[in-house]
CSV table of C-alpha atoms in Angstrom, one decimal:
chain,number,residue,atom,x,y,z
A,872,UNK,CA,-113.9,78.3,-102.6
A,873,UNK,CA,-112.2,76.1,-105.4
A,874,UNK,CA,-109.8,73.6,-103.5
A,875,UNK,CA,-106.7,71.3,-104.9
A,876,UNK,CA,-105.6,69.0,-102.7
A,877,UNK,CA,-101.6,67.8,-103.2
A,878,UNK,CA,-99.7,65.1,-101.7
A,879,UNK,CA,-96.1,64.1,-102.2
A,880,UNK,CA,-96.5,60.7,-103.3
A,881,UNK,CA,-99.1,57.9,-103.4
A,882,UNK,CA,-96.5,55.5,-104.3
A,883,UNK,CA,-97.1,53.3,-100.7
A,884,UNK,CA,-100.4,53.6,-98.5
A,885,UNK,CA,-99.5,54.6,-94.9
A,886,UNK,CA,-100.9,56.8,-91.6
A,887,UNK,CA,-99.8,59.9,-94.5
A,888,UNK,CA,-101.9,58.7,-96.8
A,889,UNK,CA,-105.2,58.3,-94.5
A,890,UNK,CA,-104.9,62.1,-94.1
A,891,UNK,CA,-105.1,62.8,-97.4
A,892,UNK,CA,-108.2,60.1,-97.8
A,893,UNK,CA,-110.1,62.2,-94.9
A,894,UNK,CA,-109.4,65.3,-97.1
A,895,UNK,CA,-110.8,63.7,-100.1
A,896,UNK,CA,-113.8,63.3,-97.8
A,897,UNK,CA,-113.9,66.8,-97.0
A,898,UNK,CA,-113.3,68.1,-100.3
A,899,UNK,CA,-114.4,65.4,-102.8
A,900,UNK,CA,-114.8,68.0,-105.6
A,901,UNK,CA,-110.7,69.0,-105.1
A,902,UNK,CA,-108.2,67.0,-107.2
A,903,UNK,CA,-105.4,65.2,-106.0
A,904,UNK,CA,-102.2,66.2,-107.3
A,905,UNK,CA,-99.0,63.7,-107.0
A,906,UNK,CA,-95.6,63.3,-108.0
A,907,UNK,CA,-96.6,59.8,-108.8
A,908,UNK,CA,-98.7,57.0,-107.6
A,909,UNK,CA,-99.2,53.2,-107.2
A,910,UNK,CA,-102.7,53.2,-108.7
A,911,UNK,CA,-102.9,49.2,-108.4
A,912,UNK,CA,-102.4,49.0,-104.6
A,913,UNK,CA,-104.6,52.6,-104.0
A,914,UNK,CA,-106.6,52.3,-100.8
A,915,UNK,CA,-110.0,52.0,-101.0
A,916,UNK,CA,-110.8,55.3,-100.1
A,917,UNK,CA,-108.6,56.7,-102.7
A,918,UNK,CA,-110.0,54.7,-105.5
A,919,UNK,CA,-112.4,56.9,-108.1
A,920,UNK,CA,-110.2,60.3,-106.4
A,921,UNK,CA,-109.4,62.6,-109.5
A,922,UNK,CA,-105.6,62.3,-108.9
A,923,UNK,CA,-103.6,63.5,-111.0
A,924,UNK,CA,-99.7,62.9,-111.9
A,925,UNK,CA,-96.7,64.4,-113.0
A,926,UNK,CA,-94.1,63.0,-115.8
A,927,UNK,CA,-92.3,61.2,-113.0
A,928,UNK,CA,-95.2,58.5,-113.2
A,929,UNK,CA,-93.7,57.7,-116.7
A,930,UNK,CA,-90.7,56.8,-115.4
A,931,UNK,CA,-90.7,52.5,-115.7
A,932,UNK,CA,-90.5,51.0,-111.8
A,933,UNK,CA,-91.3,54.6,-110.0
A,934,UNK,CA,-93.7,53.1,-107.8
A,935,UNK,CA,-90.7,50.4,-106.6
A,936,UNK,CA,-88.0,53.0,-106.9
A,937,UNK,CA,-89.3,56.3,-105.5
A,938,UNK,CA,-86.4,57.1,-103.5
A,939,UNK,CA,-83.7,56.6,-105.9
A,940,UNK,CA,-85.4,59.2,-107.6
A,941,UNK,CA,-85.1,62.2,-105.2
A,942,UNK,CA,-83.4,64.7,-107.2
A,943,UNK,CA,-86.2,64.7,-110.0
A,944,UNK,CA,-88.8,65.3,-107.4
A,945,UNK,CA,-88.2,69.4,-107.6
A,946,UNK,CA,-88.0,69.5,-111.0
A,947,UNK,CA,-91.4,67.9,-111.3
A,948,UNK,CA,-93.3,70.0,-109.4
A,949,UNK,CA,-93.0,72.7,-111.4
A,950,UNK,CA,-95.3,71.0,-113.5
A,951,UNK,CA,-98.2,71.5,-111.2
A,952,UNK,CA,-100.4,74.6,-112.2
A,953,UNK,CA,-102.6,75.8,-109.5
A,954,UNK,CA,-103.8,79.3,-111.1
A,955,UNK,CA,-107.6,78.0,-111.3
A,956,UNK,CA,-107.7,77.4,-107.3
A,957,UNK,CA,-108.6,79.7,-104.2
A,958,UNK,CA,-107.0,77.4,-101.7
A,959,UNK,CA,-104.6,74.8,-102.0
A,960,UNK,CA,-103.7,72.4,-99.0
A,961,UNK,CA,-100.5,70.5,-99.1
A,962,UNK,CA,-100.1,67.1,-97.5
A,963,UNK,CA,-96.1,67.4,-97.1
A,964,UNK,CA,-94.0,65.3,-95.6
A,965,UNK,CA,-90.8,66.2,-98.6
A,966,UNK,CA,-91.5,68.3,-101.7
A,967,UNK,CA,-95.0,69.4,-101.9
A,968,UNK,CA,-94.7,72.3,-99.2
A,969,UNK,CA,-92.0,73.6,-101.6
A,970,UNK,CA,-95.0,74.1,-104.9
A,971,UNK,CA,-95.5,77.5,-106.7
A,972,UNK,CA,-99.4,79.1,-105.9
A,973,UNK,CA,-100.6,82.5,-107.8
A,974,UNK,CA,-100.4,85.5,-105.0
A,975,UNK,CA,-104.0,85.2,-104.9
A,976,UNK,CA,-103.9,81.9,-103.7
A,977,UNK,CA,-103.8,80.8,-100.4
A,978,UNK,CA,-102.0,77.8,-99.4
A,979,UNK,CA,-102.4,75.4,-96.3
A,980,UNK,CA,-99.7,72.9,-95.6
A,981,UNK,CA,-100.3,69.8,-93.5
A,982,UNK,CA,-96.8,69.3,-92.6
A,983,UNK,CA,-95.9,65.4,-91.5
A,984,UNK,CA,-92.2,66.6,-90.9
A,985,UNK,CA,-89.6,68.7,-92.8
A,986,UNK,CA,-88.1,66.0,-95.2
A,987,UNK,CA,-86.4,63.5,-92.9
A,988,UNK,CA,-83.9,62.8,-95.8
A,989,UNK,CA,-82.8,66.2,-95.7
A,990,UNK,CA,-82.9,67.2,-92.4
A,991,UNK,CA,-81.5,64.2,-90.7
A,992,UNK,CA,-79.8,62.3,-93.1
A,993,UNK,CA,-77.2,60.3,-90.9
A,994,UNK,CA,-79.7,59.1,-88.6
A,995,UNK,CA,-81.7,58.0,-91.8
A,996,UNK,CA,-78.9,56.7,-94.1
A,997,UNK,CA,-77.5,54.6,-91.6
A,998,UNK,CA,-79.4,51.8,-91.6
A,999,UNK,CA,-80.1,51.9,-95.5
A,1000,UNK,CA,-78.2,49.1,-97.4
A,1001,UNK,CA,-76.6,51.6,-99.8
A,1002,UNK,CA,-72.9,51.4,-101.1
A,1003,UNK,CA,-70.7,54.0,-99.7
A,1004,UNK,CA,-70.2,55.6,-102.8
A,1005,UNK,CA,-73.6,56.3,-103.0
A,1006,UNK,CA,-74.2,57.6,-99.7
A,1007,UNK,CA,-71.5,60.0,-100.2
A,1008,UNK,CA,-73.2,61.0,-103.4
A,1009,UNK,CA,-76.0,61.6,-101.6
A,1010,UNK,CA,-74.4,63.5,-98.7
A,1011,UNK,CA,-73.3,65.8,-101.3
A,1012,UNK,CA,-76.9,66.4,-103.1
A,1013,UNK,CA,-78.9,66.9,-99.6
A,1014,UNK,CA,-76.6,70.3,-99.3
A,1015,UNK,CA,-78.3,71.6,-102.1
A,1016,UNK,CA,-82.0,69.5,-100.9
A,1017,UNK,CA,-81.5,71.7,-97.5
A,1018,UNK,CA,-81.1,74.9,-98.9
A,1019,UNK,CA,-84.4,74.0,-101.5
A,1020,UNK,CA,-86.0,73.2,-98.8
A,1021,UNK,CA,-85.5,76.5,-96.4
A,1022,UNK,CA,-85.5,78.8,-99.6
A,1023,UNK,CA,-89.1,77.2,-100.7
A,1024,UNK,CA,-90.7,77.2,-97.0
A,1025,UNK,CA,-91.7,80.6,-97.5
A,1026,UNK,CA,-94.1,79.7,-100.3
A,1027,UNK,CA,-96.5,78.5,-97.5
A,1028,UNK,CA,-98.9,81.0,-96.2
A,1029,UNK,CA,-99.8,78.9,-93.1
A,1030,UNK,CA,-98.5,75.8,-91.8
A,1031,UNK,CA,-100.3,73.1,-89.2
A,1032,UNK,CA,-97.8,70.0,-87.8
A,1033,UNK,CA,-98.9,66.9,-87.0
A,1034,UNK,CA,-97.6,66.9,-83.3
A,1035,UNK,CA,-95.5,68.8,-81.0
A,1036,UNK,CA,-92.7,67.5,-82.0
A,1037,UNK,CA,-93.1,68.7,-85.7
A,1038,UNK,CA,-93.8,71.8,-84.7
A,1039,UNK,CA,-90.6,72.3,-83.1
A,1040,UNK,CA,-88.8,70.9,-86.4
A,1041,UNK,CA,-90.7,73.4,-88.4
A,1042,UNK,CA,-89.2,76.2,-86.4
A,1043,UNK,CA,-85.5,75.0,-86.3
A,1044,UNK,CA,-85.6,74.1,-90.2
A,1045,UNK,CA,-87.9,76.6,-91.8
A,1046,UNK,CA,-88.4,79.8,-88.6
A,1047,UNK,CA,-91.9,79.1,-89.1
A,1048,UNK,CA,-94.8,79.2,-86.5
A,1049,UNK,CA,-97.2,76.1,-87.1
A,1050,UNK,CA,-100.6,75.0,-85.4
A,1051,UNK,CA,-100.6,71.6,-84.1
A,1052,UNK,CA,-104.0,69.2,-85.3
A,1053,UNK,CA,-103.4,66.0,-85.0
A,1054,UNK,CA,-103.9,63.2,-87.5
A,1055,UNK,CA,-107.6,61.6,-87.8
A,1056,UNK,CA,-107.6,57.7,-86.5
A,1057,UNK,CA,-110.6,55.7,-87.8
A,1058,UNK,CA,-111.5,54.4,-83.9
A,1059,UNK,CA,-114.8,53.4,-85.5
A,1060,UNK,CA,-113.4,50.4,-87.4
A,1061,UNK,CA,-111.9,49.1,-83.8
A,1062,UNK,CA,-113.4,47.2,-81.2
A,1063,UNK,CA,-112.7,46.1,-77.8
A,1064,UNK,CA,-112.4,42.0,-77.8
A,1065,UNK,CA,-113.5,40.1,-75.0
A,1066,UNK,CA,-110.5,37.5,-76.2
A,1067,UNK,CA,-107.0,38.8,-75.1
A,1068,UNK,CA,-104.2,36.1,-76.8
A,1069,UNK,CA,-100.8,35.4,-75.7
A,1070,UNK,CA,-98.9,37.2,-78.6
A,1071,UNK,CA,-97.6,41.3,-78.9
A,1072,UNK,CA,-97.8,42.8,-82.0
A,1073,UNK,CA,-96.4,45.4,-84.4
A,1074,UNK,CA,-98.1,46.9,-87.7
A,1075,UNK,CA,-95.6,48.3,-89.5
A,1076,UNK,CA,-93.6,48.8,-93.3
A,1077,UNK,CA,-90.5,47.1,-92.7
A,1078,UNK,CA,-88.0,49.3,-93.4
A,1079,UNK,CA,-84.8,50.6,-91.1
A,1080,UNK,CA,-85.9,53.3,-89.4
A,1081,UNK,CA,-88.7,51.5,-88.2
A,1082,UNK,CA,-86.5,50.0,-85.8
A,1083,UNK,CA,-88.2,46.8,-85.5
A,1084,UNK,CA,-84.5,45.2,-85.7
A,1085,UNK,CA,-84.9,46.8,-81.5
A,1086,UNK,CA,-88.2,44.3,-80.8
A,1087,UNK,CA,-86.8,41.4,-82.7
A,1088,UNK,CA,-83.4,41.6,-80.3
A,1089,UNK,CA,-86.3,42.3,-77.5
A,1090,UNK,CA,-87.9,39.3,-78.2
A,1091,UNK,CA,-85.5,37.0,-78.8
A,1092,UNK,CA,-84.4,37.7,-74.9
A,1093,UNK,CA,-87.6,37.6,-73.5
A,1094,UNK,CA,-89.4,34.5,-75.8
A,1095,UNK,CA,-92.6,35.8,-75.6
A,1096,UNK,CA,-94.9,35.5,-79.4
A,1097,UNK,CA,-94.1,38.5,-81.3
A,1098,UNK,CA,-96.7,39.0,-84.6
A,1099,UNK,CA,-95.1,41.3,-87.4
A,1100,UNK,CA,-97.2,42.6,-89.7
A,1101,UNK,CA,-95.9,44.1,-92.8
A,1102,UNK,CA,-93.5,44.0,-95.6
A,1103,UNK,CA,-90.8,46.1,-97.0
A,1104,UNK,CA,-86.9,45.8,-97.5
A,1105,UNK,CA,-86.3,45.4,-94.4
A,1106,UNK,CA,-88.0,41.8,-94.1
A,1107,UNK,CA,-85.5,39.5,-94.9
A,1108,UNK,CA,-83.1,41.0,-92.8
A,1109,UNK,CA,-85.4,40.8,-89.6
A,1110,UNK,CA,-86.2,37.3,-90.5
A,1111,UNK,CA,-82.6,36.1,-90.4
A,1112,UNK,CA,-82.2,37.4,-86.9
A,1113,UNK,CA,-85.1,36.3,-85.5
A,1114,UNK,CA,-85.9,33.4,-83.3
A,1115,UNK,CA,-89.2,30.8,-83.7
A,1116,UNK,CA,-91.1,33.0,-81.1
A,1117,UNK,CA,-90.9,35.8,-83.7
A,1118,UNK,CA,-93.8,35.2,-86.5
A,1119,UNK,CA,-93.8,37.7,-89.6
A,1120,UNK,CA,-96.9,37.2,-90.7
A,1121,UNK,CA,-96.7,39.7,-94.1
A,1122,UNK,CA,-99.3,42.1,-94.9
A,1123,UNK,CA,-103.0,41.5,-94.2
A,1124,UNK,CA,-106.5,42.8,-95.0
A,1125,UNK,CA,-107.5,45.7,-92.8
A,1126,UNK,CA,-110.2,43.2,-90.8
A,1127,UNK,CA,-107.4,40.8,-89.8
A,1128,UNK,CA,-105.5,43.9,-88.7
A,1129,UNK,CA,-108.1,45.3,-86.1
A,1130,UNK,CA,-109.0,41.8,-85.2
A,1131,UNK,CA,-105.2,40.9,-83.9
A,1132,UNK,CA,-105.3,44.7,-82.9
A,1133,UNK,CA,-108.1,43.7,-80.3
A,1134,UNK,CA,-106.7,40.3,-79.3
A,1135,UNK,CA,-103.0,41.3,-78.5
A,1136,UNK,CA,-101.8,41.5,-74.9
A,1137,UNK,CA,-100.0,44.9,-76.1
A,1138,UNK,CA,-98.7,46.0,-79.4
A,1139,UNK,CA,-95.1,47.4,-80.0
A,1140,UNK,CA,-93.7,50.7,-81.1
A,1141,UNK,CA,-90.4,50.7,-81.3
A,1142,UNK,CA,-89.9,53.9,-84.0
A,1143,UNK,CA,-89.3,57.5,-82.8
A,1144,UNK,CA,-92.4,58.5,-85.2
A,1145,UNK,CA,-93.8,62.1,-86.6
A,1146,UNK,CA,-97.1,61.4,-85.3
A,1147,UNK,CA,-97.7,57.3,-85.6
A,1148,UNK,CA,-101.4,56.4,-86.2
A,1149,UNK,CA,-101.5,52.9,-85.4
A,1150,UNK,CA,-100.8,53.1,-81.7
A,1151,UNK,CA,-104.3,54.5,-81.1
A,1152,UNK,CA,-105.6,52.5,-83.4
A,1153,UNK,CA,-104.9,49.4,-81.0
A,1154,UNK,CA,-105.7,51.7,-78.2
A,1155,UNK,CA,-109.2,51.7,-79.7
A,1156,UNK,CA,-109.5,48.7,-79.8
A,1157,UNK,CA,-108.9,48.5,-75.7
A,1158,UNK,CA,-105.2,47.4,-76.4
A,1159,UNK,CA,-102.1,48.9,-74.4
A,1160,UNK,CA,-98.9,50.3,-76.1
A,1161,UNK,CA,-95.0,50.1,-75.3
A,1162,UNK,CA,-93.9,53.0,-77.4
A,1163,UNK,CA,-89.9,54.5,-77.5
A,1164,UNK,CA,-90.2,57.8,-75.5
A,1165,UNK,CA,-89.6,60.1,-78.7
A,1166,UNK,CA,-91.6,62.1,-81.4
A,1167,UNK,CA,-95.1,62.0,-81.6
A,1168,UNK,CA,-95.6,59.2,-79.0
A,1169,UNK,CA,-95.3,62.1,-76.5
A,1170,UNK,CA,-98.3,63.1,-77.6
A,1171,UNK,CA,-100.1,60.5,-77.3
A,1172,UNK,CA,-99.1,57.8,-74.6
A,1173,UNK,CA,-100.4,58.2,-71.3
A,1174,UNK,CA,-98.8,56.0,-68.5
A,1175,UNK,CA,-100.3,54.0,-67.2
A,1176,UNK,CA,-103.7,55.1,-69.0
A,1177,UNK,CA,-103.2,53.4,-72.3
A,1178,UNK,CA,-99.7,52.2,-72.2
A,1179,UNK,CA,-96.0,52.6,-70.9
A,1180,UNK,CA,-92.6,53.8,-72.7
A,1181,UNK,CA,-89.3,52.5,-72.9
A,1182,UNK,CA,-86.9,55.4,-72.1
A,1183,UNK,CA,-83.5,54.0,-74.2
A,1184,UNK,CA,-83.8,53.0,-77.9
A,1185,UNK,CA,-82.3,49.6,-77.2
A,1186,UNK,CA,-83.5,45.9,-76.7
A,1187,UNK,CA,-83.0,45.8,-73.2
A,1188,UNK,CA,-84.9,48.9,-72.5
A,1189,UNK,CA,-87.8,47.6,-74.3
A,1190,UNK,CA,-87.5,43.8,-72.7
A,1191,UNK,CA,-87.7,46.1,-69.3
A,1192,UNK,CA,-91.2,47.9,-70.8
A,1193,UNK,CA,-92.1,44.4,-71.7
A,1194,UNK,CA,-92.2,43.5,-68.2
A,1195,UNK,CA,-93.7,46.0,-66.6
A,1196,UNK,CA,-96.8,46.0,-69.2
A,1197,UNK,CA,-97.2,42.2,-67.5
A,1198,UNK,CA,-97.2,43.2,-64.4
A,1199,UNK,CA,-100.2,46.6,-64.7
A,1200,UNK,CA,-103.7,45.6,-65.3
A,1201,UNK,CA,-105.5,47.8,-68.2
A,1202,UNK,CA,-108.6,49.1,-68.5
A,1203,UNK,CA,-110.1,48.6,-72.3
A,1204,UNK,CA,-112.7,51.0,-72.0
A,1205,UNK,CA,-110.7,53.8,-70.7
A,1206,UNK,CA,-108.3,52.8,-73.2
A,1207,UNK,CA,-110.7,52.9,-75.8
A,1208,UNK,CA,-111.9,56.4,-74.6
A,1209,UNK,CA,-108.9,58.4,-75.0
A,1210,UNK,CA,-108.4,57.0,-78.5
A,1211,UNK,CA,-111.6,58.2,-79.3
A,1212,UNK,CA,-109.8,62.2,-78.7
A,1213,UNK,CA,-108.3,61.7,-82.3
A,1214,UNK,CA,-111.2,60.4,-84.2
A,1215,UNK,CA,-111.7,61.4,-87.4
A,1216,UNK,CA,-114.7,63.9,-86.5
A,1217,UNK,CA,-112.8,65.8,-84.0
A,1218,UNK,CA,-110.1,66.3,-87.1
A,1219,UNK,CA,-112.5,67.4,-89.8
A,1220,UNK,CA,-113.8,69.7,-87.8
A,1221,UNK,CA,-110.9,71.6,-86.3
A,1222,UNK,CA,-108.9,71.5,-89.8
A,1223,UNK,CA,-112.2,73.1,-91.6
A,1224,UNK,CA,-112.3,75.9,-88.7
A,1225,UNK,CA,-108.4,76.3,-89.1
A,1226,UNK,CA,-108.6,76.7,-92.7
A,1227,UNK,CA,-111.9,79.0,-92.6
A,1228,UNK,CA,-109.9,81.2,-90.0
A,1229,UNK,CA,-106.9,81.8,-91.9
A,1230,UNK,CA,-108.3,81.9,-95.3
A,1231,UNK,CA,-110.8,85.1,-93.7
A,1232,UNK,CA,-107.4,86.5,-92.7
A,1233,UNK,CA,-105.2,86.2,-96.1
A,1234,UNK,CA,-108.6,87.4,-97.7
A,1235,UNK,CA,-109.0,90.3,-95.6
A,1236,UNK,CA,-104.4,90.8,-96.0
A,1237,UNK,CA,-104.8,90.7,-99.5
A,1238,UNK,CA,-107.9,93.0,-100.1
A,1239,UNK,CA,-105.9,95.6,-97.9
A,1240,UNK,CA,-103.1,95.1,-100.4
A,1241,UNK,CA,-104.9,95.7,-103.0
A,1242,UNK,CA,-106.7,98.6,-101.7
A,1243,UNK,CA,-103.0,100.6,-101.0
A,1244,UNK,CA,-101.7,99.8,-104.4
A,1245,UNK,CA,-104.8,101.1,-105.7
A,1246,UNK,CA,-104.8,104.3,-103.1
A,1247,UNK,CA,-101.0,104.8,-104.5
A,1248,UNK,CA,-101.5,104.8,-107.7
């Protein structure tokens, strides 16, 4: 079974892109085919990958500028040939789902979400700093991105979504049934601290939808130490509105992560997320969560197991949440122990025995195709 992995972009390193490392594990032999990528900032398990690139990687400032180019993005693709492969497995979470495979070929897709540009652009455009000229450009082009992006669903023989959630936007934008596997979460780099500080935390790329602008407010009422960690264009923004109890402490190596992960009295969620990664990452590390009650957080929060949600997406309704995590005592190593249901074991193994499945299925579909063309003839 000769394997090609592709992923839409490995521009920017994030809970996407730690899927498609895993895969690499599982199939090291398989390339890696991108739109484009960052290769100076790849992570570490990335680095020595046979990736390969389209011609949007020789466009100057792509890794800076990757979503001012969205209407090259389908064009590019057609660059990728993937007649020498049995089984390709897309890592989509835009374009990728949408790439041309020979009959013969039988292709996967792990599906983050249906393109959030696309499918909910107000919600997304919102809180981007664009003029309105350009937005309105843009509402104009994401007509045509929705209609790419229902026509080319049907290029998939086999979809799996990330969470429940994501399942149910598959159906509503594509009328396609999906499995649900959830991401893989490296527990084993997490560990459960016998030192518990005095600060929450967040872990997150700073940009709009994000909402980290909702724990800043949060904060700034309750005066409690809030660490940010991360960058992005949202930073300076966030920075002007927040008090001295609010620290952004920019982006850090992976062992300063899972050491404040450890040491936090609770980390903060704030996003409505696909899946989100990093909440059971801290929950690993025998940390509580105060996630918004939305997307894949459903999934995965467990009141008052590993941590509590706040029901409105607005500061006070986290400040409340804020609270009431004070006020419950936690158990690490329960905490710890429901994390460890997402490991990255428990994910290798039911993707492999997914893909085996279905691949004995198109096998067997296609030899029975072949066997009535021949029969008519």
């Amino acid at each position: 079974m000769k394997v090609a992995l592709v992923h839409d972009l490995l521009t920017q390193m994030g809970g996407a892109e730690r899927v498609v490392a895993v895969l690499h594990q599982m199939y090291p032999e398989a390339p890696i085919y991108t739109l484009a990528s960052n290769f100076d900032k790849m992570m570490h398990d990335l680095k020595g990958a046979d990736i390969r690139t389209t011609w949007a990687q020789k466009i100057p400032g792509v890794e800076a500028n990757f979503k001012k180019l969205l209407p090259i993005y389908p064009i590019a693709l057609q660059q990728m040939d993937f007649r020498e492969y049995d089984v390709v497995i897309s890592s989509s979470f835009a374009f990728v789902k949408g790439i041309k495979v020979p009959k013969e070929t039988f292709h996967l897709c792990y599906c983050h979400t249906p393109m959030r540009f696309a499918w909910d652009f107000e919600t997304y455009i919102s809180r981007e700093s664009y003029s309105p000229l350009i937005k309105n450009g843009l509402r104009f082009y994401v007509k045509y991105l929705k209609y790419w992006d229902r026509k080319t669903a049907g290029r998939v023989n086999e979809y799996i979504a990330n969470s429940t959630i994501v399942k149910e936007r598959i159906q509503h934008c594509y009328n396609r049934e999906s499995s649900v596997i959830f991401p893989p979460v490296e527990t084993e780099r997490y560990r459960i601290s016998e030192q518990v500080d005095d600060f929450y935390l967040i872990v997150s790329r700073l940009i709009p939808y994000k909402r980290i602008d909702l724990a800043v407010e949060a904060f700034n009422q309750i005066g409690a130490k809030l660490y940010v960690v991360g960058g992005g264009p949202d930073l300076e923004r966030l920075r002007g509105m927040a008090k001295s109890n609010v620290q952004f402490l920019g982006r850090l190596e992976d062992e300063e992560v899972a050491k404040l992960m450890s040491q936090c009295r609770a980390f903060i969620f704030p996003g409505e997320e696909d899946f989100g990664i990093t909440p059971l990452e801290v929950n690993a590390a025998g940390r509580p969560v105060i996630a918004y009650k939305g997307g894949g957080a459903l999934d995965t929060i467990r009141p008052p197991l590993n941590g509590v949600y706040f029901e409105q997406p607005t500061a006070a309704s986290l400040a409340d949440a804020v609270r009431q995590c004070e006020s419950m005592t936690w158990n690490p190593e329960l905490i710890r122990a429901h994390a460890e249901k997402f490991s990255v074991d428990r994910f290798k193994s039911e993707f492999d025995k997914h893909l085996q499945t279905k691949y004995r299925a198109f096998l067997e579909s296609t030899n029975q195709r072949k066997s009535v063309g021949v029969s008519l003839s």
